[in-house]
Structure formats: C-alpha cells, structure tokens
Amino acid sequence: MTCKEAFQEISKYYDGELTNDEKRVLKEHLGRCGHCQIVFDTTRKTIELYCEGELFPMPEVVRSRLHQALRRKFEQKAT
Ligand SMILES: [Zn+2]
C-alpha cells in the first residue's frame, strides 16, 4: 500500500466504509509509516472535536471539508 492509497483508506475508515480486511491492511501500513499514523491520529482528533464524543453521523458538509483539509495537508507533506 502506498501512502496515497493509505490516505484514501483513512478517509473511508472514518466514513465506516472499510471491511475488516481493508482495516487490517491499513493498520499494517500505519505501523510502518509514521506520516500516515499522524494523518490517522489527526483525523480522529478532528472528528472528536466536531462530534464532542457524541455518536451521530457527521454532516456531509463537515465531512467533505475534512476530506479537503486532509488532502491539502497530505499533498503538502508528499511534495
Ligand atoms: Zn504512509
């Protein structure tokens, strides 16, 4: 898995779209790749901030903004 693929998987992970197998592959990459681990942790913290620990679906607009912000962050680091 490349970092770019991992990034896409992280987005899907938090959207609840990953199968258990896909999660396992992603976790393997995170274990080897500090950068993606940071992206993963940052995403979780951002989501927690939005949701304040409540369990409710993230509004679509928040979700797409989050994806955009992450993509920018990722592309900055990758270049
Ligand atoms: Zn990576």
PDB file of C-alpha atoms and ligand atoms in Angstrom:
ATOM      1  CA  MET A   1       0.000   0.000   0.000  1.00  0.00           C
ATOM      2  CA  THR A   2       1.347   3.431  -0.896  1.00  0.00           C
ATOM      3  CA  CYS A   3       0.814   6.494   1.318  1.00  0.00           C
ATOM      4  CA  LYS A   4      -1.637   7.891  -1.202  1.00  0.00           C
ATOM      5  CA  GLU A   5      -3.696   4.703  -1.023  1.00  0.00           C
ATOM      6  CA  ALA A   6      -3.441   4.715   2.768  1.00  0.00           C
ATOM      7  CA  PHE A   7      -4.770   8.260   2.825  1.00  0.00           C
ATOM      8  CA  GLN A   8      -7.810   7.238   0.798  1.00  0.00           C
ATOM      9  CA  GLU A   9      -8.352   4.290   3.106  1.00  0.00           C
ATOM     10  CA  ILE A  10      -8.160   6.568   6.169  1.00  0.00           C
ATOM     11  CA  SER A  11     -10.975   8.696   4.743  1.00  0.00           C
ATOM     12  CA  LYS A  12     -13.038   5.599   4.117  1.00  0.00           C
ATOM     13  CA  TYR A  13     -12.181   4.204   7.532  1.00  0.00           C
ATOM     14  CA  TYR A  14     -13.772   7.160   9.268  1.00  0.00           C
ATOM     15  CA  ASP A  15     -16.723   7.027   6.902  1.00  0.00           C
ATOM     16  CA  GLY A  16     -17.246   3.445   8.048  1.00  0.00           C
ATOM     17  CA  GLU A  17     -16.684   2.083   4.568  1.00  0.00           C
ATOM     18  CA  LEU A  18     -13.794  -0.299   5.188  1.00  0.00           C
ATOM     19  CA  THR A  19     -14.113  -4.041   5.541  1.00  0.00           C
ATOM     20  CA  ASN A  20     -12.186  -5.775   8.324  1.00  0.00           C
ATOM     21  CA  ASP A  21      -9.610  -6.950   5.784  1.00  0.00           C
ATOM     22  CA  GLU A  22      -9.097  -3.430   4.479  1.00  0.00           C
ATOM     23  CA  LYS A  23      -8.736  -2.140   8.047  1.00  0.00           C
ATOM     24  CA  ARG A  24      -6.079  -4.740   8.726  1.00  0.00           C
ATOM     25  CA  VAL A  25      -4.092  -3.700   5.644  1.00  0.00           C
ATOM     26  CA  LEU A  26      -4.406  -0.048   6.626  1.00  0.00           C
ATOM     27  CA  LYS A  27      -3.252  -0.735  10.208  1.00  0.00           C
ATOM     28  CA  GLU A  28      -0.242  -2.599   8.828  1.00  0.00           C
ATOM     29  CA  HIS A  29       0.712   0.441   6.788  1.00  0.00           C
ATOM     30  CA  LEU A  30       0.199   2.752   9.777  1.00  0.00           C
ATOM     31  CA  GLY A  31       2.507   0.548  11.819  1.00  0.00           C
ATOM     32  CA  ARG A  32       5.280   1.061   9.267  1.00  0.00           C
ATOM     33  CA  CYS A  33       4.626   4.658   8.283  1.00  0.00           C
ATOM     34  CA  GLY A  34       4.858   7.467  10.825  1.00  0.00           C
ATOM     35  CA  HIS A  35       3.431  10.041   8.447  1.00  0.00           C
ATOM     36  CA  CYS A  36       0.241   8.119   7.802  1.00  0.00           C
ATOM     37  CA  GLN A  37      -0.066   7.328  11.510  1.00  0.00           C
ATOM     38  CA  ILE A  38      -0.040  11.080  12.181  1.00  0.00           C
ATOM     39  CA  VAL A  39      -2.664  11.676   9.492  1.00  0.00           C
ATOM     40  CA  PHE A  40      -4.764   8.909  11.024  1.00  0.00           C
ATOM     41  CA  ASP A  41      -4.475  10.361  14.568  1.00  0.00           C
ATOM     42  CA  THR A  42      -5.088  13.917  13.381  1.00  0.00           C
ATOM     43  CA  THR A  43      -8.225  12.801  11.560  1.00  0.00           C
ATOM     44  CA  ARG A  44      -9.547  11.055  14.662  1.00  0.00           C
ATOM     45  CA  LYS A  45      -8.896  14.127  16.824  1.00  0.00           C
ATOM     46  CA  THR A  46     -10.578  16.374  14.267  1.00  0.00           C
ATOM     47  CA  ILE A  47     -13.632  14.150  14.204  1.00  0.00           C
ATOM     48  CA  GLU A  48     -13.752  14.021  18.007  1.00  0.00           C
ATOM     49  CA  LEU A  49     -13.603  17.790  18.051  1.00  0.00           C
ATOM     50  CA  TYR A  50     -16.556  18.037  15.695  1.00  0.00           C
ATOM     51  CA  CYS A  51     -18.604  15.397  17.415  1.00  0.00           C
ATOM     52  CA  GLU A  52     -17.500  16.074  21.013  1.00  0.00           C
ATOM     53  CA  GLY A  53     -17.721  12.398  21.734  1.00  0.00           C
ATOM     54  CA  GLU A  54     -21.346  12.128  20.679  1.00  0.00           C
ATOM     55  CA  LEU A  55     -22.302   9.309  18.392  1.00  0.00           C
ATOM     56  CA  PHE A  56     -24.075  10.864  15.475  1.00  0.00           C
ATOM     57  CA  PRO A  57     -23.306  10.886  11.770  1.00  0.00           C
ATOM     58  CA  MET A  58     -21.064  13.678  10.652  1.00  0.00           C
ATOM     59  CA  PRO A  59     -22.929  16.155   8.471  1.00  0.00           C
ATOM     60  CA  GLU A  60     -21.982  15.774   4.834  1.00  0.00           C
ATOM     61  CA  VAL A  61     -20.610  19.319   4.618  1.00  0.00           C
ATOM     62  CA  VAL A  62     -18.317  18.770   7.589  1.00  0.00           C
ATOM     63  CA  ARG A  63     -17.146  15.525   6.140  1.00  0.00           C
ATOM     64  CA  SER A  64     -16.261  16.959   2.749  1.00  0.00           C
ATOM     65  CA  ARG A  65     -14.465  19.890   4.385  1.00  0.00           C
ATOM     66  CA  LEU A  66     -12.491  17.469   6.488  1.00  0.00           C
ATOM     67  CA  HIS A  67     -11.546  15.484   3.405  1.00  0.00           C
ATOM     68  CA  GLN A  68     -10.412  18.622   1.624  1.00  0.00           C
ATOM     69  CA  ALA A  69      -8.337  19.770   4.577  1.00  0.00           C
ATOM     70  CA  LEU A  70      -6.705  16.372   4.881  1.00  0.00           C
ATOM     71  CA  ARG A  71      -6.000  16.185   1.175  1.00  0.00           C
ATOM     72  CA  ARG A  72      -4.249  19.563   1.288  1.00  0.00           C
ATOM     73  CA  LYS A  73      -2.235  18.511   4.322  1.00  0.00           C
ATOM     74  CA  PHE A  74      -1.296  15.266   2.675  1.00  0.00           C
ATOM     75  CA  GLU A  75      -0.262  16.862  -0.598  1.00  0.00           C
ATOM     76  CA  GLN A  76       1.891  19.430   1.189  1.00  0.00           C
ATOM     77  CA  LYS A  77       3.787  16.695   3.013  1.00  0.00           C
ATOM     78  CA  ALA A  78       4.051  14.463  -0.025  1.00  0.00           C
ATOM     79  CA  THR A  79       5.718  17.027  -2.266  1.00  0.00           C
TER      80      THR A  79
HETATM   81 ZN    ZN B   1       2.253   6.035   4.587  1.00  0.00          ZN
END
